[in-house]
Amino acid sequence: MARASTVFVCSACGATSSKWSGRCEACGAWNTIHEERATSGPPAKALDRNKGRTVPLTDLSHAEAPPPRTASRLDELDRVLGGGLVPGSAILVGGDPGIGKSTLLLQGAAAFAGSGLRTVYISGEEASAQVRMRAERLGLSDAAVRLGAETNLRDILATLEAERPDLVIIDSIQTMWADTVDSAPGSVSQVRAAAHELTSFAKKRGAAVVMVGHVTKDGQIAGPRVVEHMVDTVLYFEGERGHQFRILRSVKNRFGPADEIGVFEMTGGGLSEVPNPSALFLSERGQPAPGSVVFAGIEGTRPVLCELQALVAPTPQSQPRRSVVGWDGGRLAMILAVLESRCGIPFTGLDVYLNVAGGMKIGEPAADLAVAAALLSAREDVAVPAETVVFGEISLSGALRPVTQTENRLKEARKLGFTAAIAPRGGKAGDASGLSLTQMGDLTSFVGEIFGAG
């Protein structure tokens, strides 16, 4: 008979210990240790030498050819997945509450069902009638999707064994409850056990399983990080509540490029695709104003142009304020230090505000030069020409370092009607016809030529 004992589990990494402590010894996180009831199962069975057989790597192509991907009618979703849905894959989707995860997955389920996949949608948070109401609002009432409202993992797996679906959507993994684990639903042990069982089902039956995960206040998927290691793909659904844009971002993908994004627009009839996000992010841009600069970035394999906005104002406080939305605050401090140390332009006694328009989040260092241009434009009250794009990485010495995919950035800028670009020297520009390209080697030259300061 199974015996229950008390263990202490870290909610950040899933490490277990026999006693409580304020700091996890495995990952170093504070106040993440929680008490749970662990169950020890029956003794292990004797080894079966017929299981776990190996095959030569050179024979894999002849033994079993991998089944082809299945593409949906949502091109942005297919792009993030790496070209379509891979049979037998486990996918974890996270996002803030109310951002549209269930809407996205219901539209995706209908799209894949229209492509010929047997699709089952399991909801642990809503009744089947509530899911039908959403489907009617989205115009998907005729979709060939099977619905279920259940939280008991044993019953769900029994249903899936009988249905034999090609795609399973679990909304959400935190509501699943395994009766073999003596802890409350949503706890670390329950989430880990449910994710393991569903991932094993996906690999064994060849069905793709999509699990919805709640996120913490820090924006990370709630539960142990080991769940992200179990699955094949981790997607984040991002967006600001004040904007209609939604971005589906791939942070891990074993079957395609990571950091790929798909852009959607939230409308009254659900999520609609945005095939050209650069035009959408720049659609509300008005007349050129000081502090506004267009940055040519790369998200995954896609070039995306967005607007960086800066505001520099005197402060009556002894400690100036540094506020950043959509970019790394530590990197802003580095840019300000380089401008003061290498170019002689101080920001002491000045509040600095930086914003990425449209709710975008930028993580690549190629935005350094665009941020510096926006800060200098706001400080000197000089507008950067509206038809100019800026990109480049700034080193601590003040030198400008070339960035990847310069040619794709310039091609996207030329396609959207921009006529000038400022980039670091040494980048492979390719065919820059129709675009006035200015390449510079250091930040001091950039400041002197564009703003006449420094």
Short mmCIF file of N, CA and C in Angstrom, two decimals, residues 317-449:
data_model
loop_
_atom_site.label_atom_id
_atom_site.label_comp_id
_atom_site.label_asym_id
_atom_site.label_seq_id
_atom_site.Cartn_x
_atom_site.Cartn_y
_atom_site.Cartn_z
N GLN A 317 13.84 66.27 -8.00
CA GLN A 317 14.28 65.29 -7.02
C GLN A 317 15.80 65.16 -7.01
N SER A 318 16.33 64.70 -5.89
CA SER A 318 17.78 64.50 -5.81
C SER A 318 18.22 63.28 -6.60
N GLN A 319 17.32 62.33 -6.76
CA GLN A 319 17.63 61.11 -7.51
C GLN A 319 16.80 61.10 -8.79
N PRO A 320 17.40 61.29 -9.97
CA PRO A 320 16.63 61.29 -11.23
C PRO A 320 15.97 59.94 -11.46
N ARG A 321 14.85 59.99 -12.14
CA ARG A 321 14.08 58.78 -12.40
C ARG A 321 14.45 58.19 -13.74
N ARG A 322 14.52 56.86 -13.80
CA ARG A 322 14.78 56.12 -15.03
C ARG A 322 13.64 55.12 -15.20
N SER A 323 12.76 55.37 -16.17
CA SER A 323 11.59 54.51 -16.38
C SER A 323 11.65 53.93 -17.79
N VAL A 324 11.49 52.60 -17.88
CA VAL A 324 11.60 51.90 -19.17
C VAL A 324 10.40 50.98 -19.34
N VAL A 325 9.81 50.99 -20.53
CA VAL A 325 8.72 50.08 -20.88
C VAL A 325 9.08 49.40 -22.19
N GLY A 326 9.20 48.06 -22.15
CA GLY A 326 9.49 47.30 -23.36
C GLY A 326 10.95 47.08 -23.66
N TRP A 327 11.84 47.48 -22.75
CA TRP A 327 13.28 47.28 -22.96
C TRP A 327 13.93 47.00 -21.63
N ASP A 328 15.23 46.66 -21.64
CA ASP A 328 15.95 46.31 -20.42
C ASP A 328 16.42 47.59 -19.72
N GLY A 329 16.02 47.76 -18.46
CA GLY A 329 16.42 48.94 -17.73
C GLY A 329 17.91 49.00 -17.45
N GLY A 330 18.56 47.84 -17.25
CA GLY A 330 20.00 47.83 -17.05
C GLY A 330 20.77 48.27 -18.28
N ARG A 331 20.25 47.93 -19.45
CA ARG A 331 20.92 48.35 -20.69
C ARG A 331 20.75 49.84 -20.91
N LEU A 332 19.62 50.42 -20.48
CA LEU A 332 19.46 51.87 -20.57
C LEU A 332 20.50 52.58 -19.70
N ALA A 333 20.73 52.07 -18.50
CA ALA A 333 21.75 52.68 -17.64
C ALA A 333 23.13 52.61 -18.29
N MET A 334 23.43 51.52 -18.99
CA MET A 334 24.71 51.40 -19.67
C MET A 334 24.85 52.42 -20.79
N ILE A 335 23.77 52.63 -21.58
CA ILE A 335 23.81 53.61 -22.67
C ILE A 335 24.03 55.01 -22.12
N LEU A 336 23.35 55.35 -21.02
CA LEU A 336 23.52 56.67 -20.42
C LEU A 336 24.96 56.86 -19.92
N ALA A 337 25.55 55.81 -19.35
CA ALA A 337 26.92 55.91 -18.87
C ALA A 337 27.90 56.08 -20.02
N VAL A 338 27.69 55.38 -21.13
CA VAL A 338 28.58 55.51 -22.29
C VAL A 338 28.46 56.91 -22.90
N LEU A 339 27.25 57.44 -22.99
CA LEU A 339 27.07 58.79 -23.53
C LEU A 339 27.78 59.83 -22.68
N GLU A 340 27.75 59.66 -21.36
CA GLU A 340 28.39 60.63 -20.49
C GLU A 340 29.91 60.45 -20.47
N SER A 341 30.38 59.21 -20.45
CA SER A 341 31.81 58.96 -20.31
C SER A 341 32.56 59.16 -21.63
N ARG A 342 31.99 58.66 -22.75
CA ARG A 342 32.70 58.67 -24.03
C ARG A 342 32.37 59.90 -24.89
N CYS A 343 31.17 60.47 -24.70
CA CYS A 343 30.76 61.59 -25.55
C CYS A 343 30.63 62.90 -24.79
N GLY A 344 30.77 62.86 -23.47
CA GLY A 344 30.69 64.08 -22.69
C GLY A 344 29.30 64.67 -22.62
N ILE A 345 28.25 63.86 -22.72
CA ILE A 345 26.87 64.34 -22.66
C ILE A 345 26.25 63.83 -21.37
N PRO A 346 26.14 64.67 -20.33
CA PRO A 346 25.63 64.20 -19.04
C PRO A 346 24.09 64.18 -19.01
N PHE A 347 23.56 63.27 -18.24
CA PHE A 347 22.12 63.21 -17.98
C PHE A 347 21.84 63.38 -16.49
N THR A 348 22.79 63.97 -15.77
CA THR A 348 22.61 64.21 -14.35
C THR A 348 21.53 65.28 -14.13
N GLY A 349 20.65 65.02 -13.19
CA GLY A 349 19.56 65.95 -12.91
C GLY A 349 18.44 65.91 -13.92
N LEU A 350 18.39 64.87 -14.73
CA LEU A 350 17.36 64.73 -15.76
C LEU A 350 16.62 63.41 -15.59
N ASP A 351 15.31 63.48 -15.59
CA ASP A 351 14.49 62.26 -15.64
C ASP A 351 14.51 61.71 -17.06
N VAL A 352 14.62 60.39 -17.18
CA VAL A 352 14.67 59.74 -18.49
C VAL A 352 13.56 58.70 -18.57
N TYR A 353 12.73 58.81 -19.59
CA TYR A 353 11.63 57.87 -19.84
C TYR A 353 11.83 57.28 -21.23
N LEU A 354 11.72 55.95 -21.33
CA LEU A 354 11.88 55.27 -22.61
C LEU A 354 10.72 54.30 -22.80
N ASN A 355 10.13 54.30 -23.99
CA ASN A 355 8.98 53.47 -24.27
C ASN A 355 9.08 52.89 -25.68
N VAL A 356 8.73 51.61 -25.79
CA VAL A 356 8.61 50.96 -27.11
C VAL A 356 7.14 51.01 -27.49
N ALA A 357 6.81 51.74 -28.54
CA ALA A 357 5.42 51.96 -28.92
C ALA A 357 4.76 50.67 -29.40
N GLY A 358 3.46 50.56 -29.16
CA GLY A 358 2.69 49.43 -29.65
C GLY A 358 2.68 48.22 -28.75
N GLY A 359 3.31 48.29 -27.56
CA GLY A 359 3.35 47.14 -26.66
C GLY A 359 4.40 46.11 -27.01
N MET A 360 5.33 46.43 -27.90
CA MET A 360 6.41 45.51 -28.25
C MET A 360 7.40 45.40 -27.10
N LYS A 361 8.10 44.27 -27.04
CA LYS A 361 9.20 44.07 -26.10
C LYS A 361 10.44 43.70 -26.89
N ILE A 362 11.50 44.48 -26.72
CA ILE A 362 12.74 44.30 -27.49
C ILE A 362 13.81 43.75 -26.57
N GLY A 363 14.51 42.72 -27.03
CA GLY A 363 15.57 42.14 -26.22
C GLY A 363 16.92 42.11 -26.87
N GLU A 364 17.02 42.43 -28.15
CA GLU A 364 18.30 42.32 -28.84
C GLU A 364 19.14 43.58 -28.63
N PRO A 365 20.47 43.44 -28.55
CA PRO A 365 21.34 44.61 -28.34
C PRO A 365 21.43 45.54 -29.55
N ALA A 366 20.87 45.14 -30.69
CA ALA A 366 20.91 45.99 -31.87
C ALA A 366 20.12 47.28 -31.68
N ALA A 367 19.31 47.35 -30.62
CA ALA A 367 18.53 48.57 -30.37
C ALA A 367 19.32 49.65 -29.65
N ASP A 368 20.59 49.37 -29.30
CA ASP A 368 21.38 50.34 -28.53
C ASP A 368 21.47 51.69 -29.23
N LEU A 369 21.81 51.68 -30.51
CA LEU A 369 22.02 52.94 -31.23
C LEU A 369 20.71 53.70 -31.40
N ALA A 370 19.60 52.99 -31.61
CA ALA A 370 18.31 53.65 -31.72
C ALA A 370 17.91 54.29 -30.40
N VAL A 371 18.21 53.62 -29.29
CA VAL A 371 17.91 54.18 -27.97
C VAL A 371 18.76 55.43 -27.73
N ALA A 372 20.05 55.36 -28.07
CA ALA A 372 20.91 56.54 -27.91
C ALA A 372 20.42 57.69 -28.76
N ALA A 373 19.98 57.40 -29.98
CA ALA A 373 19.46 58.46 -30.85
C ALA A 373 18.19 59.08 -30.27
N ALA A 374 17.31 58.26 -29.71
CA ALA A 374 16.09 58.78 -29.11
C ALA A 374 16.40 59.64 -27.89
N LEU A 375 17.34 59.22 -27.05
CA LEU A 375 17.72 60.00 -25.87
C LEU A 375 18.33 61.35 -26.26
N LEU A 376 19.23 61.32 -27.23
CA LEU A 376 19.87 62.57 -27.66
C LEU A 376 18.87 63.48 -28.36
N SER A 377 17.95 62.90 -29.13
CA SER A 377 16.93 63.71 -29.79
C SER A 377 16.04 64.41 -28.78
N ALA A 378 15.66 63.70 -27.71
CA ALA A 378 14.83 64.31 -26.68
C ALA A 378 15.61 65.34 -25.87
N ARG A 379 16.88 65.06 -25.59
CA ARG A 379 17.68 66.00 -24.78
C ARG A 379 17.99 67.27 -25.54
N GLU A 380 18.34 67.15 -26.83
CA GLU A 380 18.70 68.32 -27.63
C GLU A 380 17.51 68.97 -28.30
N ASP A 381 16.31 68.34 -28.17
CA ASP A 381 15.09 68.85 -28.79
C ASP A 381 15.25 68.98 -30.31
N VAL A 382 15.86 67.96 -30.89
CA VAL A 382 16.07 67.90 -32.35
C VAL A 382 15.45 66.61 -32.85
N ALA A 383 14.54 66.70 -33.80
CA ALA A 383 13.85 65.52 -34.32
C ALA A 383 14.72 64.80 -35.34
N VAL A 384 14.76 63.47 -35.23
CA VAL A 384 15.43 62.65 -36.23
C VAL A 384 14.51 62.58 -37.46
N PRO A 385 15.04 62.68 -38.68
CA PRO A 385 14.19 62.63 -39.88
C PRO A 385 13.27 61.42 -39.86
N ALA A 386 12.02 61.65 -40.25
CA ALA A 386 11.00 60.60 -40.14
C ALA A 386 11.27 59.43 -41.07
N GLU A 387 12.00 59.64 -42.15
CA GLU A 387 12.23 58.57 -43.12
C GLU A 387 13.51 57.79 -42.84
N THR A 388 14.05 57.89 -41.62
CA THR A 388 15.32 57.25 -41.27
C THR A 388 15.10 56.15 -40.24
N VAL A 389 15.76 55.01 -40.45
CA VAL A 389 15.78 53.93 -39.47
C VAL A 389 17.18 53.84 -38.88
N VAL A 390 17.27 53.38 -37.63
CA VAL A 390 18.54 53.33 -36.91
C VAL A 390 18.66 51.98 -36.23
N PHE A 391 19.83 51.37 -36.28
CA PHE A 391 20.10 50.15 -35.54
C PHE A 391 21.60 49.98 -35.38
N GLY A 392 22.01 49.28 -34.34
CA GLY A 392 23.42 49.03 -34.07
C GLY A 392 23.66 48.78 -32.60
N GLU A 393 24.71 48.04 -32.29
CA GLU A 393 25.08 47.73 -30.91
C GLU A 393 26.21 48.65 -30.46
N ILE A 394 26.14 49.13 -29.21
CA ILE A 394 27.14 50.03 -28.65
C ILE A 394 27.95 49.27 -27.61
N SER A 395 29.27 49.31 -27.74
CA SER A 395 30.14 48.69 -26.76
C SER A 395 30.48 49.70 -25.67
N LEU A 396 31.09 49.23 -24.58
CA LEU A 396 31.45 50.12 -23.47
C LEU A 396 32.53 51.12 -23.86
N SER A 397 33.29 50.82 -24.89
CA SER A 397 34.31 51.76 -25.35
C SER A 397 33.73 52.86 -26.23
N GLY A 398 32.46 52.78 -26.56
CA GLY A 398 31.83 53.74 -27.45
C GLY A 398 31.86 53.35 -28.90
N ALA A 399 32.44 52.20 -29.23
CA ALA A 399 32.48 51.73 -30.61
C ALA A 399 31.13 51.14 -31.00
N LEU A 400 30.79 51.23 -32.28
CA LEU A 400 29.57 50.65 -32.81
C LEU A 400 29.89 49.30 -33.43
N ARG A 401 29.20 48.27 -32.96
CA ARG A 401 29.46 46.92 -33.43
C ARG A 401 28.39 46.51 -34.44
N PRO A 402 28.78 45.85 -35.53
CA PRO A 402 27.79 45.39 -36.51
C PRO A 402 26.87 44.33 -35.92
N VAL A 403 25.67 44.23 -36.46
CA VAL A 403 24.67 43.28 -35.98
C VAL A 403 24.31 42.33 -37.10
N THR A 404 23.61 41.28 -36.75
CA THR A 404 23.24 40.25 -37.73
C THR A 404 22.09 40.71 -38.61
N GLN A 405 21.98 40.09 -39.77
CA GLN A 405 20.89 40.28 -40.72
C GLN A 405 20.68 41.75 -41.07
N THR A 406 21.79 42.45 -41.31
CA THR A 406 21.69 43.86 -41.72
C THR A 406 20.91 44.00 -43.02
N GLU A 407 21.14 43.10 -43.95
CA GLU A 407 20.48 43.18 -45.25
C GLU A 407 18.97 43.05 -45.11
N ASN A 408 18.50 42.14 -44.25
CA ASN A 408 17.06 41.97 -44.08
C ASN A 408 16.42 43.19 -43.42
N ARG A 409 17.14 43.81 -42.49
CA ARG A 409 16.62 45.03 -41.85
C ARG A 409 16.46 46.14 -42.88
N LEU A 410 17.46 46.31 -43.72
CA LEU A 410 17.39 47.37 -44.73
C LEU A 410 16.32 47.09 -45.77
N LYS A 411 16.15 45.83 -46.11
CA LYS A 411 15.14 45.47 -47.10
C LYS A 411 13.74 45.76 -46.57
N GLU A 412 13.49 45.46 -45.29
CA GLU A 412 12.20 45.75 -44.69
C GLU A 412 11.95 47.25 -44.62
N ALA A 413 12.98 48.02 -44.28
CA ALA A 413 12.84 49.48 -44.22
C ALA A 413 12.53 50.05 -45.60
N ARG A 414 13.20 49.55 -46.62
CA ARG A 414 12.96 50.04 -47.98
C ARG A 414 11.54 49.67 -48.44
N LYS A 415 11.07 48.51 -48.03
CA LYS A 415 9.73 48.08 -48.43
C LYS A 415 8.64 48.97 -47.83
N LEU A 416 8.90 49.52 -46.64
CA LEU A 416 7.92 50.37 -45.97
C LEU A 416 8.08 51.84 -46.30
N GLY A 417 8.95 52.17 -47.25
CA GLY A 417 9.05 53.53 -47.73
C GLY A 417 10.11 54.38 -47.07
N PHE A 418 10.97 53.81 -46.23
CA PHE A 418 12.05 54.59 -45.62
C PHE A 418 13.16 54.80 -46.65
N THR A 419 13.78 55.96 -46.59
CA THR A 419 14.79 56.32 -47.60
C THR A 419 16.20 56.45 -47.04
N ALA A 420 16.37 56.37 -45.72
CA ALA A 420 17.70 56.53 -45.12
C ALA A 420 17.84 55.57 -43.95
N ALA A 421 19.08 55.17 -43.68
CA ALA A 421 19.37 54.26 -42.58
C ALA A 421 20.72 54.61 -41.99
N ILE A 422 20.84 54.46 -40.68
CA ILE A 422 22.11 54.66 -39.96
C ILE A 422 22.45 53.35 -39.28
N ALA A 423 23.62 52.81 -39.58
CA ALA A 423 24.03 51.50 -39.09
C ALA A 423 25.52 51.51 -38.78
N PRO A 424 26.02 50.53 -38.02
CA PRO A 424 27.45 50.44 -37.74
C PRO A 424 28.24 50.06 -38.99
N ARG A 425 29.48 50.44 -38.98
CA ARG A 425 30.36 50.09 -40.09
C ARG A 425 30.75 48.61 -39.99
N GLY A 426 30.82 47.96 -41.13
CA GLY A 426 31.24 46.56 -41.14
C GLY A 426 30.12 45.57 -41.35
N GLY A 427 28.86 46.00 -41.30
CA GLY A 427 27.76 45.08 -41.53
C GLY A 427 27.57 44.78 -43.01
N LYS A 428 27.08 43.59 -43.31
CA LYS A 428 26.85 43.18 -44.69
C LYS A 428 25.52 43.76 -45.17
N ALA A 429 25.61 44.90 -45.84
CA ALA A 429 24.40 45.61 -46.26
C ALA A 429 23.77 44.99 -47.49
N GLY A 430 24.54 44.30 -48.33
CA GLY A 430 23.98 43.72 -49.54
C GLY A 430 23.57 44.80 -50.52
N ASP A 431 22.45 44.59 -51.18
CA ASP A 431 21.93 45.56 -52.15
C ASP A 431 21.12 46.62 -51.41
N ALA A 432 21.71 47.79 -51.20
CA ALA A 432 21.05 48.89 -50.49
C ALA A 432 20.56 49.96 -51.45
N SER A 433 20.27 49.58 -52.69
CA SER A 433 19.80 50.55 -53.67
C SER A 433 18.45 51.11 -53.24
N GLY A 434 18.26 52.40 -53.48
CA GLY A 434 17.04 53.07 -53.07
C GLY A 434 17.03 53.50 -51.63
N LEU A 435 18.15 53.29 -50.91
CA LEU A 435 18.23 53.63 -49.51
C LEU A 435 19.57 54.31 -49.26
N SER A 436 19.56 55.48 -48.66
CA SER A 436 20.78 56.19 -48.32
C SER A 436 21.33 55.64 -47.02
N LEU A 437 22.40 54.85 -47.10
CA LEU A 437 22.96 54.17 -45.94
C LEU A 437 24.16 54.93 -45.41
N THR A 438 24.13 55.28 -44.12
CA THR A 438 25.24 55.93 -43.44
C THR A 438 25.80 54.97 -42.41
N GLN A 439 27.07 54.59 -42.59
CA GLN A 439 27.71 53.66 -41.67
C GLN A 439 28.76 54.40 -40.85
N MET A 440 28.75 54.18 -39.54
CA MET A 440 29.66 54.87 -38.63
C MET A 440 30.38 53.87 -37.75
N GLY A 441 31.56 54.27 -37.27
CA GLY A 441 32.39 53.35 -36.50
C GLY A 441 32.31 53.52 -35.01
N ASP A 442 31.94 54.71 -34.51
CA ASP A 442 31.87 54.92 -33.07
C ASP A 442 30.73 55.88 -32.74
N LEU A 443 30.39 55.91 -31.47
CA LEU A 443 29.26 56.72 -31.02
C LEU A 443 29.57 58.21 -31.09
N THR A 444 30.84 58.60 -30.90
CA THR A 444 31.21 60.01 -30.95
C THR A 444 30.96 60.60 -32.34
N SER A 445 31.30 59.84 -33.39
CA SER A 445 31.04 60.30 -34.75
C SER A 445 29.55 60.43 -35.01
N PHE A 446 28.78 59.47 -34.49
CA PHE A 446 27.33 59.52 -34.67
C PHE A 446 26.74 60.78 -34.01
N VAL A 447 27.16 61.07 -32.77
CA VAL A 447 26.63 62.21 -32.05
C VAL A 447 27.01 63.51 -32.76
N GLY A 448 28.26 63.61 -33.21
CA GLY A 448 28.71 64.83 -33.85
C GLY A 448 28.04 65.07 -35.19
N GLU A 449 27.83 64.02 -35.98
CA GLU A 449 27.28 64.18 -37.33
C GLU A 449 25.78 64.39 -37.30
#
